[in-house]
Tab-separated table of C-alpha atoms in Angstrom:
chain	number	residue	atom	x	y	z
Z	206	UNK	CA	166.938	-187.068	38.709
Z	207	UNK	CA	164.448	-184.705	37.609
Z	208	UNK	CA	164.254	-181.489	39.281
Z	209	UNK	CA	160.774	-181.709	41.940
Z	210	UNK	CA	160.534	-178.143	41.325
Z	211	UNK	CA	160.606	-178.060	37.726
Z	212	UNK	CA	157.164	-177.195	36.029
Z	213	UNK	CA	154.718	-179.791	33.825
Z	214	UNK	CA	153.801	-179.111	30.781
Z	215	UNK	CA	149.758	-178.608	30.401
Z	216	UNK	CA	148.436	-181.194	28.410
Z	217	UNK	CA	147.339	-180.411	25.246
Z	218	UNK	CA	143.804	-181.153	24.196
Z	219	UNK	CA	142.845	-180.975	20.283
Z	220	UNK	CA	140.150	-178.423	18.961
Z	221	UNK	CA	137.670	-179.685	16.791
Z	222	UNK	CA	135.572	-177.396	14.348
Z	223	UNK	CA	132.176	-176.893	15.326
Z	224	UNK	CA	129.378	-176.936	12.352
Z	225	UNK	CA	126.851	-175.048	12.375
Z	226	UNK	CA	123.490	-176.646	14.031
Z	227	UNK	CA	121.702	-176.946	10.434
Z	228	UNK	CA	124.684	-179.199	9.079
Z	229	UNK	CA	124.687	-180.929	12.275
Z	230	UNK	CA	121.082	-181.729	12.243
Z	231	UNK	CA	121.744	-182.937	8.193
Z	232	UNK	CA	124.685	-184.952	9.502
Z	233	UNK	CA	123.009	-186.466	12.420
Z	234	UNK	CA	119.439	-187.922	10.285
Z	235	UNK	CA	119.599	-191.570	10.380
Z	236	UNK	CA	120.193	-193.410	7.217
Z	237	UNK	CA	116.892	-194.872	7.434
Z	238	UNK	CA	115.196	-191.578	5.694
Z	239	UNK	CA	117.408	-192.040	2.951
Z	240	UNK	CA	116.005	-195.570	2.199
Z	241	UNK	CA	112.347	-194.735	2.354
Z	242	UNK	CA	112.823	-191.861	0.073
Z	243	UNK	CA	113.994	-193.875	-2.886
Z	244	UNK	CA	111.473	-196.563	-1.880
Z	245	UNK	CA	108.686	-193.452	-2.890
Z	246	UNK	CA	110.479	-191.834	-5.501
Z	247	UNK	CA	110.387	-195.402	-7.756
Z	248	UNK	CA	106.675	-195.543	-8.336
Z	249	UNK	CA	106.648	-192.333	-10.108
Z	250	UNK	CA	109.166	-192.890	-12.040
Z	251	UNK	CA	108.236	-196.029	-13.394
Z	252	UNK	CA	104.622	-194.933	-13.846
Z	253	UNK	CA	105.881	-191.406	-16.344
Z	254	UNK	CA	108.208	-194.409	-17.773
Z	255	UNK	CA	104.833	-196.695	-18.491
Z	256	UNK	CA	103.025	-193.435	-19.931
Z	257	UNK	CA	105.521	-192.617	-22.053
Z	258	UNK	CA	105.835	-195.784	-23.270
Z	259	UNK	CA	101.966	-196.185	-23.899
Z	260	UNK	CA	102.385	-192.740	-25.826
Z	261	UNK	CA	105.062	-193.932	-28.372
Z	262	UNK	CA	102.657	-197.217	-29.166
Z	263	UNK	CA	99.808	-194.962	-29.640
Z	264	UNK	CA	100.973	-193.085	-32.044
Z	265	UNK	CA	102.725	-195.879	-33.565
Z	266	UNK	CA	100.068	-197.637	-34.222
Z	267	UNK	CA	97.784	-194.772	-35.399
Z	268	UNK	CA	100.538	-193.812	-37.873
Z	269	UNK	CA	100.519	-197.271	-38.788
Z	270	UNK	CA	96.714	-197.447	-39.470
Z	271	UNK	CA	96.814	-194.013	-41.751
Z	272	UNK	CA	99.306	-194.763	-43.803
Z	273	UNK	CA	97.656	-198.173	-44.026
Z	274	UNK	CA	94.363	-196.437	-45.079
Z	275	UNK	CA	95.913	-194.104	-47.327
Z	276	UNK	CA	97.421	-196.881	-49.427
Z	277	UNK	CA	94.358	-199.289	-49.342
Z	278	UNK	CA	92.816	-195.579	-50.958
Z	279	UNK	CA	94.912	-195.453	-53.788
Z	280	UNK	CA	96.715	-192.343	-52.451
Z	281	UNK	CA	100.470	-191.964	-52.422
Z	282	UNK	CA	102.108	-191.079	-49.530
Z	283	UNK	CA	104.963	-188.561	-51.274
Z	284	UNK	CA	103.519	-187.149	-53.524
Z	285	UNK	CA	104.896	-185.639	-56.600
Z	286	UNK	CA	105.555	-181.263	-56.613
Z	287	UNK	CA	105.207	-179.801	-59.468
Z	288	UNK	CA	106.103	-176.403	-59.682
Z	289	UNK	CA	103.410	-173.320	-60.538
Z	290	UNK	CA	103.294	-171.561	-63.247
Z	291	UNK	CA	103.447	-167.703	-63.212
Z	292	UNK	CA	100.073	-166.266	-63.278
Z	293	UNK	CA	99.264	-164.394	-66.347
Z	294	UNK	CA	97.544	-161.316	-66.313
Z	295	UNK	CA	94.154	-160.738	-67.999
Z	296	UNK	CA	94.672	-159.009	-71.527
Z	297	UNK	CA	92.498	-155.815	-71.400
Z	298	UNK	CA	90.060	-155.079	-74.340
Z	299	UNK	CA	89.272	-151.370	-75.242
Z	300	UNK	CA	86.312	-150.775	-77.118
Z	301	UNK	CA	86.978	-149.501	-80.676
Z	302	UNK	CA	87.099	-146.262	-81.173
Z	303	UNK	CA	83.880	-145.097	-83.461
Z	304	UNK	CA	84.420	-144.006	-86.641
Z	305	UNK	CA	84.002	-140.453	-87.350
Z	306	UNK	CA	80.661	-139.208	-88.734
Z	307	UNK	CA	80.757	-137.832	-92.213
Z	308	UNK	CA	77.569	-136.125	-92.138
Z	309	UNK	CA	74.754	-134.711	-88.710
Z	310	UNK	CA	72.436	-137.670	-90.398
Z	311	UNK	CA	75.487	-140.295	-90.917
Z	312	UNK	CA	76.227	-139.233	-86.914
Z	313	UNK	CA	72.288	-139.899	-85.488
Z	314	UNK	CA	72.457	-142.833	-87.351
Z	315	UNK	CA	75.769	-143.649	-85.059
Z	316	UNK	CA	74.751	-142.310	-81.655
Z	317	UNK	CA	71.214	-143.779	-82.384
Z	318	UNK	CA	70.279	-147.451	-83.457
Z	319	UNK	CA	66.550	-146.322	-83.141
Z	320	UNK	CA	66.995	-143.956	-85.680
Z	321	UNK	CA	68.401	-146.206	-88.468
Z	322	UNK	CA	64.786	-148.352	-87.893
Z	323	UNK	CA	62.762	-145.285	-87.939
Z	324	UNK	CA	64.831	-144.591	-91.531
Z	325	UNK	CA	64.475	-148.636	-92.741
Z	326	UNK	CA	60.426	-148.598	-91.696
Z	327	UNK	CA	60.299	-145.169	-93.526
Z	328	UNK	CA	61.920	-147.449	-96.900
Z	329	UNK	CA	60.147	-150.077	-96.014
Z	330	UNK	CA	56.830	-149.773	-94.120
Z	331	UNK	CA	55.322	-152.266	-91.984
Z	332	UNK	CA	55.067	-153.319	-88.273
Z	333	UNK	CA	58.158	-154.526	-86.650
Z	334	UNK	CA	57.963	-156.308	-83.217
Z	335	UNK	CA	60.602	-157.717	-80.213
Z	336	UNK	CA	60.900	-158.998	-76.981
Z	337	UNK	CA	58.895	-161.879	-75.397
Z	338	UNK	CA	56.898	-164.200	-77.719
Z	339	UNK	CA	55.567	-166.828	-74.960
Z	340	UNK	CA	51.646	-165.180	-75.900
Z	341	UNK	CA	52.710	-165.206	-79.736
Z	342	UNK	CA	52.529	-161.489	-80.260
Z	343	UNK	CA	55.844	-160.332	-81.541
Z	344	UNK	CA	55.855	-163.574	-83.799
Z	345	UNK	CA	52.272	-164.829	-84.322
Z	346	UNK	CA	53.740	-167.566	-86.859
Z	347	UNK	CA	56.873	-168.465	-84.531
Z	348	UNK	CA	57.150	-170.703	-81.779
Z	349	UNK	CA	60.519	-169.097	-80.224
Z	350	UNK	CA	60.110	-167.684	-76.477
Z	351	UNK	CA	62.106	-164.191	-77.602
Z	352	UNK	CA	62.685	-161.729	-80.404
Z	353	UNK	CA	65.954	-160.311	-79.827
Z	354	UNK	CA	65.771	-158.384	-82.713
Z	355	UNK	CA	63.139	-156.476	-84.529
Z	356	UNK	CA	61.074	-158.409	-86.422
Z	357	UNK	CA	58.716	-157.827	-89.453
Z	358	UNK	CA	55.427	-158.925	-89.221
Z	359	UNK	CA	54.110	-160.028	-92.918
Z	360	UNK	CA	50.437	-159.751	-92.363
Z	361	UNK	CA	51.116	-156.003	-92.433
Z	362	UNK	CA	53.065	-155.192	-95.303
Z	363	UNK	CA	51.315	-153.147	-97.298
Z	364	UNK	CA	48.753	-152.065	-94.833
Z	365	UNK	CA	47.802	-148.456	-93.359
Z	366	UNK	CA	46.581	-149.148	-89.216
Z	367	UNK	CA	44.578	-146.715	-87.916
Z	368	UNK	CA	46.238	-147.518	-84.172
Z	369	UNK	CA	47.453	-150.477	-82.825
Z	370	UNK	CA	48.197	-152.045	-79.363
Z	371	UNK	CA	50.410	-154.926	-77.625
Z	372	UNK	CA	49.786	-157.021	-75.005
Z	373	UNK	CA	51.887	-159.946	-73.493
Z	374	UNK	CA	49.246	-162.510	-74.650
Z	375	UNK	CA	47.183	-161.138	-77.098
Z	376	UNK	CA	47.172	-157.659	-79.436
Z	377	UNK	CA	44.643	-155.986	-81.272
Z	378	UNK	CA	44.953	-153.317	-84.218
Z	379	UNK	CA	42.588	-151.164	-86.661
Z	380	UNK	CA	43.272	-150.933	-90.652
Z	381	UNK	CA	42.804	-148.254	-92.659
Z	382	UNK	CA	38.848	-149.098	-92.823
Z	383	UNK	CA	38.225	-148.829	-89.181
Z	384	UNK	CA	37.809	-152.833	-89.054
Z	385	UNK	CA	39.633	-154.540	-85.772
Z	386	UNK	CA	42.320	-157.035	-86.079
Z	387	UNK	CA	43.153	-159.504	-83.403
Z	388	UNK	CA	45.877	-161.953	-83.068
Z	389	UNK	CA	47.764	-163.602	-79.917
Z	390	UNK	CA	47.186	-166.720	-77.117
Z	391	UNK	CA	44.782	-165.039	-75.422
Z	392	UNK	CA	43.134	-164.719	-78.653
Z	393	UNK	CA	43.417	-167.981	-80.233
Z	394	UNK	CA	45.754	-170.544	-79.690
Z	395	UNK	CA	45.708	-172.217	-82.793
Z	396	UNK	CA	45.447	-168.212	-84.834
Z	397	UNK	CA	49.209	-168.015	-86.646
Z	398	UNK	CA	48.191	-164.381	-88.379
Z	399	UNK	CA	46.123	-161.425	-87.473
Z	400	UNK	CA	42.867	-162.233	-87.781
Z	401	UNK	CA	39.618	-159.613	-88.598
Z	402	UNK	CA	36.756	-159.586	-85.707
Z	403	UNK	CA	34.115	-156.636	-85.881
Z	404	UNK	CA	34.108	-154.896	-88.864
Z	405	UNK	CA	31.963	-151.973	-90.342
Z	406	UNK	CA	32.068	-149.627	-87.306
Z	407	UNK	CA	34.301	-147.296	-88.900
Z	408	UNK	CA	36.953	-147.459	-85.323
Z	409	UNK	CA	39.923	-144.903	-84.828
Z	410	UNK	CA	41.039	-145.688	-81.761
Z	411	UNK	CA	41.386	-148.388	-79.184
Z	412	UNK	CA	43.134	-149.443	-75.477
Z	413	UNK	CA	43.388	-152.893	-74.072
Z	414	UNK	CA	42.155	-154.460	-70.856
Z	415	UNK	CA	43.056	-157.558	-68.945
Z	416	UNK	CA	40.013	-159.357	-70.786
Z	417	UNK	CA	38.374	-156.853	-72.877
Z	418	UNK	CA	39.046	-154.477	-76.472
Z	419	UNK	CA	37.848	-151.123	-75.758
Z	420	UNK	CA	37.738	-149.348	-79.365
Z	421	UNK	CA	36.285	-145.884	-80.431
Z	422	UNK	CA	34.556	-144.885	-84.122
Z	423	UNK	CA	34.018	-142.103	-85.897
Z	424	UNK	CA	30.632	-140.985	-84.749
Z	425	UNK	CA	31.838	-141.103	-80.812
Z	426	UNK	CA	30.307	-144.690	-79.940
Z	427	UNK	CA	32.447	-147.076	-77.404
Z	428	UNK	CA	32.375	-150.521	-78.294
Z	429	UNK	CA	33.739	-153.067	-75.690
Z	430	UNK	CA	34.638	-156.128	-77.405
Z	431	UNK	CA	35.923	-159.633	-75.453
Z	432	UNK	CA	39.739	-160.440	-76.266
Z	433	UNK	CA	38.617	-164.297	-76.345
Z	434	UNK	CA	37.625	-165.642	-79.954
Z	435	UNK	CA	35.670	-168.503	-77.542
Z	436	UNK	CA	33.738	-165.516	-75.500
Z	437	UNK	CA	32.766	-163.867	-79.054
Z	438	UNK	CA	30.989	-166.511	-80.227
Z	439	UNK	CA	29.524	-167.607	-76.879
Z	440	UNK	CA	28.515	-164.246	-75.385
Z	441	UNK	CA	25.143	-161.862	-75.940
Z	442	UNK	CA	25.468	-160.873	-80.036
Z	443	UNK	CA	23.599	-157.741	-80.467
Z	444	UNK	CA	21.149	-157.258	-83.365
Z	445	UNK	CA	22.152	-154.847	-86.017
Z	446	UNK	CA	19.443	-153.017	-87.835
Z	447	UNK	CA	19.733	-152.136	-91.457
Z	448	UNK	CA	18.176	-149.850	-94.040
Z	449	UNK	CA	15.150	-152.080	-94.917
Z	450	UNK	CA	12.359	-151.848	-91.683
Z	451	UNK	CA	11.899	-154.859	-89.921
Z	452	UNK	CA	15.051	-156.105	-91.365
Z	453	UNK	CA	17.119	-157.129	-87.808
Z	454	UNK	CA	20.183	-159.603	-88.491
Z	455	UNK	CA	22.003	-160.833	-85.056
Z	456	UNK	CA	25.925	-159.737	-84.778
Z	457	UNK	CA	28.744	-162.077	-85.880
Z	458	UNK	CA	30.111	-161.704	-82.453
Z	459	UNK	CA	29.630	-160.590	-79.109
Z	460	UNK	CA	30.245	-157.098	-78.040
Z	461	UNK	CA	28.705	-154.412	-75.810
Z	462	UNK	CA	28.163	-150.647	-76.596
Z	463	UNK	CA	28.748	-148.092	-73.948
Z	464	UNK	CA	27.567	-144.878	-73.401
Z	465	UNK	CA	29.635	-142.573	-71.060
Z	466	UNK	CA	27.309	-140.193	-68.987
Z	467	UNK	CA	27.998	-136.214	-68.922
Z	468	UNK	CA	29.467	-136.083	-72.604
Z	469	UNK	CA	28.139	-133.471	-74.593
């Protein structure tokens, strides 16, 4: 027989672990959270899925339709490379050196290409004439637009001018016997040559206009003379008087004479 006296053992009770509140609160949710959670995740997901998917068609299709297009052009899709060529650089041209004068005329003659015309028109006389021909002055017997280079004009070879002037459309010029010379468009447009106006009033001098000659004689009177060959024959003609009395012929053309005040 057991002892009354003797002692009982306590009862032992087991421990458990206690978690922390925020893993008990975790541990406690109810699994119905859980189930609407994937229930709203799976309409987002398959709506990125459906773009996506709309995204690869689209540009499935519009690859499709280019390379389509490109073909229906005639264009190929790879095309071939070629490789470039090195660039080659531009070959510089120096100006010749000049060649070395042998004389101080032979080296005027080089710096100078006006001075070897003054020295031909000193061999050969005459009037030489360049630049625009549209009014036929350079080249009364020529049709081109320029004279690029000096040009001789034949109706003067051989002939002594008193002065001589050039227009654009029209020029005029005195001889050796004070008669005036006109030639040009504004002239004449059918005149191919100089051609002789007023004569016998012994000119020296002359200056152009827009419209009108303005020439000088010997004795100091001022003749102004139209540059038209049409106004010459249609204007006021002056009548000349002459040696015999009451002997008054009318002038071949029309022309004025002017008399500058205060000259002595």
């Amino acid at each position: 027989m057991l002892n009354a006296r003797s002692k009982c053992l306590p009862r032992t009770t087991p421990r458990f672990r206690r978690t922390s509140r925020g893993w008990r609160g975790f541990g406690n949710r109810p699994h119905n959270n859980n189930t609407n959670t994937r229930v709203a995740v799976s309409p987002y997901a398959y709506r990125r899925q459906q773009h996506f998917l709309r995204s690869i068609a689209t540009v499935t299709t519009l690859g499709a339709i280019a390379s389509a297009w490109q073909w229906y052009s005639g264009d190929r899709i790879f095309r071939e490379a070629h490789a470039e060529a090195p660039s080659t650089e531009p070959e510089l041209e120096f100006e010749k050196p000049r060649r070395k004068a042998v004389s101080k005329e032979d080296n005027r003659d080089l710096i100078s290409s006006q001075h070897v015309q003054v020295k031909k028109s000193w061999e050969n006389p005459g009037v030489y004439a360049w630049g625009s021909n549209s009014g036929r002055v350079a080249a009364p017997d020529s049709d081109d637009e320029f004279v690029k280079t000096p040009r001789r004009i034949p109706f003067f070879d051989g002939v002594l001018l008193r002065d001589l002037k050039l227009d654009r459309n029209f020029a005029a010029a005195i001889d050796d016997k004070g008669d005036l010379l006109q030639w040009g468009t504004a002239y004449s447009k059918e005149s191919q040559q100089p051609t002789h106006t007023l004569r016998g009033k012994n000119l020296t001098a002359l200056t152009l206009s827009r419209d009108r000659i303005l020439a000088l004689s010997a004795t100091g009177t001022v003749y102004s003379i139209p540059v038209s060959a049409a106004a010459q024959q249609t204007g006021p003609k002056p009548v000349s008087t002459s040696w015999l009395p009451f002997w008054r012929t009318p002038s071949p053309l029309s022309y004025r004479v002017l008399t500058p005040p205060n000259l002595s």
